[in-house]
Amino acid sequence: MESRADFSEVERKAVYRALEARRDVRRGFTAEPLPDALMRRLLAAAHCAPSVGLMQPSRFVVVRDPAVRKAIHSAFQQANQKALAAYTGERRELYRGLKLEGILEAPQNLCVLSDPQSERGHGLGRQTMPETAIYSTVCAIQNLWLAARTEGVGVGWVSIIDPARLREILRIPPAIVPVAYLCLGFVDSFASGPELERQGWEKRIPLDDVISQDFFHDPSQPHSVEEQAR
Ligand SMILES: Cc1cc2nc3c(=O)[nH]c(=O)nc-3n(C[C@H](O)[C@H](O)[C@H](O)COP(=O)(O)O)c2cc1C
């Protein structure tokens, strides 16, 4: 692989490997707590993510207390029952069999929040796209997810929780937005592909199906006359 980058070939390959080998992990966590220094590295990885106007809106609540995790888990169960009820037939049965969280199995949880009203960054980029504050926090989450993969730490994102319950349990003030609830812990191995694919819920789509040139084109629609002429 030729490159002009100041990364060695080994380093470059390692980055791509982390991207491809990252998984959403919901099972197989060992009980071993993550050492503080490791947790700090993961949070530092999140904290150095790009952010709109350099506002760094992300905030982190490390959740280890079993009582707090139990409360979150019961919020998950409630939301998951509701979610199940929205499906019918075979899809409902498939959904029922999915394992969609590891809140109690993972020894650490992490709630990632955003402060979208922060004055930091002086509004740069947010006058036109205020939602970029939340996007910035999503970038931080992805940084952490990738760093964790290289440390042998599984991360599972749980979005099946009513945010209002999350606010109550974690005492999140109204101006702060909960973006992700994550389960983190060491795992012995990572699956080679998404669990939802293995379980027949959804399939990954080929890269070529999501790329168009110059103008937006939905790959499921036939090309327009103008596009065909080009
Ligand atoms: C915003 C977001 C929310 C997600 N919420 C859940 C969730 O509630 N439960 C779950 O099991 N997985 C959740 N996932 C994980 C996805 O199911 C997973 O990323 C996808 O199936 C691809 O698998 P992979 O991450 O292993 O490549 C979430 C992922 C994202 C990005």
CSV table of C-alpha atoms and ligand atoms in Angstrom, one decimal:
chain,number,residue,atom,x,y,z
A,1,MET,CA,0.0,0.0,0.0
A,2,GLU,CA,1.6,3.3,-1.1
A,3,SER,CA,1.0,6.4,1.0
A,4,ARG,CA,2.5,9.8,1.6
A,5,ALA,CA,1.2,9.9,5.2
A,6,ASP,CA,3.5,10.2,8.2
A,7,PHE,CA,2.1,6.9,9.5
A,8,SER,CA,4.1,3.8,9.0
A,9,GLU,CA,2.4,1.0,7.0
A,10,VAL,CA,2.0,-1.0,10.2
A,11,GLU,CA,0.3,2.0,12.0
A,12,ARG,CA,-1.9,2.6,9.0
A,13,LYS,CA,-3.0,-1.0,8.8
A,14,ALA,CA,-3.7,-1.0,12.5
A,15,VAL,CA,-6.1,2.0,12.2
A,16,TYR,CA,-8.0,0.3,9.4
A,17,ARG,CA,-8.1,-2.9,11.3
A,18,ALA,CA,-9.6,-1.2,14.3
A,19,LEU,CA,-12.3,0.3,12.1
A,20,GLU,CA,-13.2,-3.0,10.6
A,21,ALA,CA,-12.9,-5.1,13.7
A,22,ARG,CA,-14.9,-2.7,16.0
A,23,ARG,CA,-18.1,-4.4,17.1
A,24,ASP,CA,-21.1,-3.5,19.1
A,25,VAL,CA,-20.7,-5.9,22.1
A,26,ARG,CA,-23.6,-7.0,24.4
A,27,ARG,CA,-22.3,-10.3,25.8
A,28,GLY,CA,-19.2,-12.1,26.9
A,29,PHE,CA,-17.9,-9.3,29.2
A,30,THR,CA,-15.5,-10.5,31.9
A,31,ALA,CA,-16.2,-9.3,35.5
A,32,GLU,CA,-12.8,-7.6,35.7
A,33,PRO,CA,-13.3,-3.8,36.2
A,34,LEU,CA,-11.5,-1.6,33.7
A,35,PRO,CA,-8.4,-0.1,35.4
A,36,ASP,CA,-8.7,3.6,36.0
A,37,ALA,CA,-5.7,4.4,33.7
A,38,LEU,CA,-7.4,2.5,30.8
A,39,MET,CA,-10.7,4.2,31.4
A,40,ARG,CA,-8.9,7.5,31.4
A,41,ARG,CA,-7.3,6.7,28.0
A,42,LEU,CA,-10.7,5.9,26.6
A,43,LEU,CA,-12.1,9.1,27.9
A,44,ALA,CA,-9.1,11.1,26.6
A,45,ALA,CA,-9.7,9.5,23.2
A,46,ALA,CA,-13.3,10.7,23.3
A,47,HIS,CA,-12.3,14.1,24.5
A,48,CYS,CA,-9.8,14.7,21.6
A,49,ALA,CA,-12.6,14.2,19.0
A,50,PRO,CA,-13.4,16.9,16.5
A,51,SER,CA,-16.1,19.3,17.7
A,52,VAL,CA,-17.9,22.2,16.0
A,53,GLY,CA,-16.2,25.5,16.8
A,54,LEU,CA,-14.0,23.5,19.2
A,55,MET,CA,-16.9,23.7,21.6
A,56,GLN,CA,-16.1,20.2,23.1
A,57,PRO,CA,-19.7,19.7,24.3
A,58,SER,CA,-19.3,16.1,25.4
A,59,ARG,CA,-19.7,15.2,29.1
A,60,PHE,CA,-19.3,11.8,30.6
A,61,VAL,CA,-20.8,9.9,33.5
A,62,VAL,CA,-19.0,6.7,34.5
A,63,VAL,CA,-21.6,4.4,36.0
A,64,ARG,CA,-20.2,1.5,38.2
A,65,ASP,CA,-22.7,1.4,41.1
A,66,PRO,CA,-24.8,-1.8,40.7
A,67,ALA,CA,-27.8,0.0,42.1
A,68,VAL,CA,-27.7,2.6,39.5
A,69,ARG,CA,-27.1,0.0,36.8
A,70,LYS,CA,-30.1,-1.9,38.0
A,71,ALA,CA,-32.3,1.1,37.7
A,72,ILE,CA,-31.1,1.7,34.2
A,73,HIS,CA,-31.6,-1.9,33.4
A,74,SER,CA,-35.2,-1.8,34.5
A,75,ALA,CA,-35.7,1.3,32.3
A,76,PHE,CA,-34.3,-0.7,29.4
A,77,GLN,CA,-36.7,-3.6,30.1
A,78,GLN,CA,-39.6,-1.2,30.1
A,79,ALA,CA,-38.6,0.5,26.8
A,80,ASN,CA,-37.8,-2.9,25.3
A,81,GLN,CA,-41.3,-4.3,26.0
A,82,LYS,CA,-42.8,-1.2,24.3
A,83,ALA,CA,-40.4,-1.7,21.3
A,84,LEU,CA,-41.3,-5.3,21.0
A,85,ALA,CA,-45.0,-4.4,20.9
A,86,ALA,CA,-44.4,-2.3,17.8
A,87,TYR,CA,-43.5,-5.5,15.7
A,88,THR,CA,-45.7,-8.2,14.5
A,89,GLY,CA,-45.4,-11.8,13.3
A,90,GLU,CA,-42.0,-13.3,12.6
A,91,ARG,CA,-40.2,-9.9,13.0
A,92,ARG,CA,-41.6,-9.8,16.6
A,93,GLU,CA,-40.3,-13.2,17.4
A,94,LEU,CA,-36.9,-12.3,15.9
A,95,TYR,CA,-36.8,-9.1,18.0
A,96,ARG,CA,-37.8,-11.1,21.1
A,97,GLY,CA,-34.7,-13.2,20.7
A,98,LEU,CA,-32.2,-10.4,20.3
A,99,LYS,CA,-29.8,-9.5,23.1
A,100,LEU,CA,-29.7,-5.7,22.9
A,101,GLU,CA,-27.8,-4.6,26.0
A,102,GLY,CA,-25.2,-5.7,28.6
A,103,ILE,CA,-26.0,-3.2,31.3
A,104,LEU,CA,-25.6,-5.6,34.2
A,105,GLU,CA,-23.0,-8.0,32.7
A,106,ALA,CA,-20.5,-5.2,31.8
A,107,PRO,CA,-18.7,-4.0,34.9
A,108,GLN,CA,-18.8,-0.4,33.7
A,109,ASN,CA,-21.4,1.7,32.0
A,110,LEU,CA,-20.8,5.1,30.5
A,111,CYS,CA,-23.4,7.8,29.7
A,112,VAL,CA,-22.2,10.2,27.1
A,113,LEU,CA,-24.0,13.6,27.2
A,114,SER,CA,-23.8,16.8,25.3
A,115,ASP,CA,-24.1,20.4,26.4
A,116,PRO,CA,-25.5,21.9,23.1
A,117,GLN,CA,-26.1,25.4,24.7
A,118,SER,CA,-22.5,25.8,25.8
A,119,GLU,CA,-21.1,29.2,24.8
A,120,ARG,CA,-17.8,27.5,24.1
A,121,GLY,CA,-16.8,27.7,20.4
A,122,HIS,CA,-18.7,31.1,20.2
A,123,GLY,CA,-21.4,29.5,18.1
A,124,LEU,CA,-19.1,28.9,15.2
A,125,GLY,CA,-20.9,26.5,12.8
A,126,ARG,CA,-23.9,26.3,15.0
A,127,GLN,CA,-25.7,29.3,13.6
A,128,THR,CA,-26.5,27.3,10.5
A,129,MET,CA,-26.5,23.8,12.0
A,130,PRO,CA,-27.2,23.8,15.7
A,131,GLU,CA,-27.4,20.0,15.7
A,132,THR,CA,-23.6,19.9,15.1
A,133,ALA,CA,-23.2,20.1,18.9
A,134,ILE,CA,-24.8,16.7,19.2
A,135,TYR,CA,-22.9,15.4,16.1
A,136,SER,CA,-19.7,16.4,17.9
A,137,THR,CA,-20.6,14.2,20.8
A,138,VAL,CA,-21.2,11.3,18.4
A,139,CYS,CA,-17.7,11.8,17.1
A,140,ALA,CA,-16.4,11.5,20.6
A,141,ILE,CA,-18.3,8.3,21.1
A,142,GLN,CA,-16.9,6.8,18.0
A,143,ASN,CA,-13.3,7.7,19.1
A,144,LEU,CA,-13.9,5.9,22.4
A,145,TRP,CA,-15.4,2.9,20.6
A,146,LEU,CA,-12.4,2.5,18.4
A,147,ALA,CA,-9.9,3.1,21.1
A,148,ALA,CA,-11.7,0.5,23.3
A,149,ARG,CA,-11.4,-2.1,20.5
A,150,THR,CA,-7.7,-1.8,20.4
A,151,GLU,CA,-7.6,-2.3,24.2
A,152,GLY,CA,-9.7,-5.5,24.1
A,153,VAL,CA,-12.6,-3.7,25.6
A,154,GLY,CA,-16.1,-4.4,24.2
A,155,VAL,CA,-18.5,-1.5,23.9
A,156,GLY,CA,-22.3,-1.8,23.4
A,157,TRP,CA,-24.5,1.2,22.7
A,158,VAL,CA,-28.0,1.0,24.3
A,159,SER,CA,-30.5,3.3,22.8
A,160,ILE,CA,-33.6,1.5,24.1
A,161,ILE,CA,-34.0,3.6,27.2
A,162,ASP,CA,-36.5,6.4,27.6
A,163,PRO,CA,-34.3,9.5,27.9
A,164,ALA,CA,-36.6,11.0,30.5
A,165,ARG,CA,-35.9,8.0,32.8
A,166,LEU,CA,-32.2,8.3,32.1
A,167,ARG,CA,-32.4,12.0,33.1
A,168,GLU,CA,-34.1,11.1,36.4
A,169,ILE,CA,-31.8,8.2,37.3
A,170,LEU,CA,-28.5,10.0,36.4
A,171,ARG,CA,-29.7,13.4,37.6
A,172,ILE,CA,-29.1,15.1,34.3
A,173,PRO,CA,-30.1,18.7,34.2
A,174,PRO,CA,-32.6,19.9,31.5
A,175,ALA,CA,-29.9,21.7,29.4
A,176,ILE,CA,-27.8,18.6,29.0
A,177,VAL,CA,-28.7,16.0,26.4
A,178,PRO,CA,-28.1,12.3,26.9
A,179,VAL,CA,-26.6,11.0,23.6
A,180,ALA,CA,-25.5,7.5,24.4
A,181,TYR,CA,-25.6,4.9,27.1
A,182,LEU,CA,-22.7,2.5,26.7
A,183,CYS,CA,-21.8,-0.8,28.3
A,184,LEU,CA,-18.0,-1.4,28.6
A,185,GLY,CA,-15.9,-4.3,29.7
A,186,PHE,CA,-13.1,-6.7,28.7
A,187,VAL,CA,-14.1,-9.4,26.3
A,188,ASP,CA,-12.1,-12.5,25.3
A,189,SER,CA,-13.0,-12.1,21.6
A,190,PHE,CA,-14.9,-10.0,19.1
A,191,ALA,CA,-17.2,-11.3,16.5
A,192,SER,CA,-16.2,-11.0,12.9
A,193,GLY,CA,-19.4,-9.3,11.9
A,194,PRO,CA,-22.4,-7.5,13.4
A,195,GLU,CA,-24.6,-9.6,15.7
A,196,LEU,CA,-27.7,-8.3,14.0
A,197,GLU,CA,-26.5,-9.7,10.7
A,198,ARG,CA,-25.7,-13.1,12.3
A,199,GLN,CA,-29.2,-13.2,13.8
A,200,GLY,CA,-30.9,-12.4,10.5
A,201,TRP,CA,-32.2,-9.0,11.6
A,202,GLU,CA,-30.5,-6.9,8.9
A,203,LYS,CA,-27.7,-7.2,6.3
A,204,ARG,CA,-24.8,-4.8,5.6
A,205,ILE,CA,-25.1,-3.1,2.2
A,206,PRO,CA,-22.2,-2.9,-0.3
A,207,LEU,CA,-20.2,0.3,-0.3
A,208,ASP,CA,-21.0,0.9,-4.0
A,209,ASP,CA,-24.7,1.1,-3.1
A,210,VAL,CA,-24.3,4.2,-1.1
A,211,ILE,CA,-21.9,6.3,-3.3
A,212,SER,CA,-23.1,8.6,-6.0
A,213,GLN,CA,-21.1,11.2,-8.0
A,214,ASP,CA,-21.7,14.9,-8.1
A,215,PHE,CA,-25.4,14.7,-7.3
A,216,PHE,CA,-27.4,12.6,-4.9
A,217,HIS,CA,-28.7,9.4,-6.4
A,218,ASP,CA,-30.7,6.8,-4.6
A,219,PRO,CA,-29.2,3.5,-5.8
A,220,SER,CA,-32.6,1.8,-5.6
A,221,GLN,CA,-34.0,4.2,-8.2
A,222,PRO,CA,-33.1,4.1,-11.9
A,223,HIS,CA,-30.6,6.7,-13.1
A,224,SER,CA,-32.1,10.0,-14.4
A,225,VAL,CA,-31.9,10.7,-18.1
A,226,GLU,CA,-29.4,13.5,-17.4
A,227,GLU,CA,-27.2,11.2,-15.4
A,228,GLN,CA,-27.3,8.5,-18.1
A,229,ALA,CA,-26.3,11.1,-20.7
A,230,ARG,CA,-23.1,11.9,-18.8
B,1,LIG,C1,-26.8,5.3,17.6
B,1,LIG,C2,-26.7,3.8,17.8
B,1,LIG,C3,-27.6,3.2,18.7
B,1,LIG,C4,-27.5,1.8,18.9
B,1,LIG,N1,-28.4,1.2,19.8
B,1,LIG,C5,-28.3,-0.1,20.0
B,1,LIG,C6,-29.1,-0.7,21.0
B,1,LIG,O1,-30.0,-0.1,21.7
B,1,LIG,N2,-29.0,-2.1,21.2
B,1,LIG,C7,-28.1,-2.8,20.5
B,1,LIG,O2,-28.0,-4.0,20.7
B,1,LIG,N3,-27.3,-2.2,19.6
B,1,LIG,C8,-27.3,-0.9,19.4
B,1,LIG,N4,-26.5,-0.3,18.5
B,1,LIG,C9,-25.5,-1.2,17.8
B,1,LIG,C10,-25.9,-1.5,16.4
B,1,LIG,O3,-26.9,-2.5,16.4
B,1,LIG,C11,-24.6,-2.0,15.6
B,1,LIG,O4,-23.7,-0.9,15.6
B,1,LIG,C12,-24.9,-2.5,14.2
B,1,LIG,O5,-25.8,-3.6,14.3
B,1,LIG,C13,-23.6,-2.9,13.5
B,1,LIG,O6,-22.9,-3.8,14.3
B,1,LIG,P1,-21.4,-3.5,14.7
B,1,LIG,O7,-21.4,-2.2,15.5
B,1,LIG,O8,-21.0,-4.7,15.5
B,1,LIG,O9,-20.6,-3.3,13.4
B,1,LIG,C14,-26.5,1.0,18.2
B,1,LIG,C15,-25.6,1.7,17.4
B,1,LIG,C16,-25.7,3.0,17.2
B,1,LIG,C17,-24.7,3.7,16.3
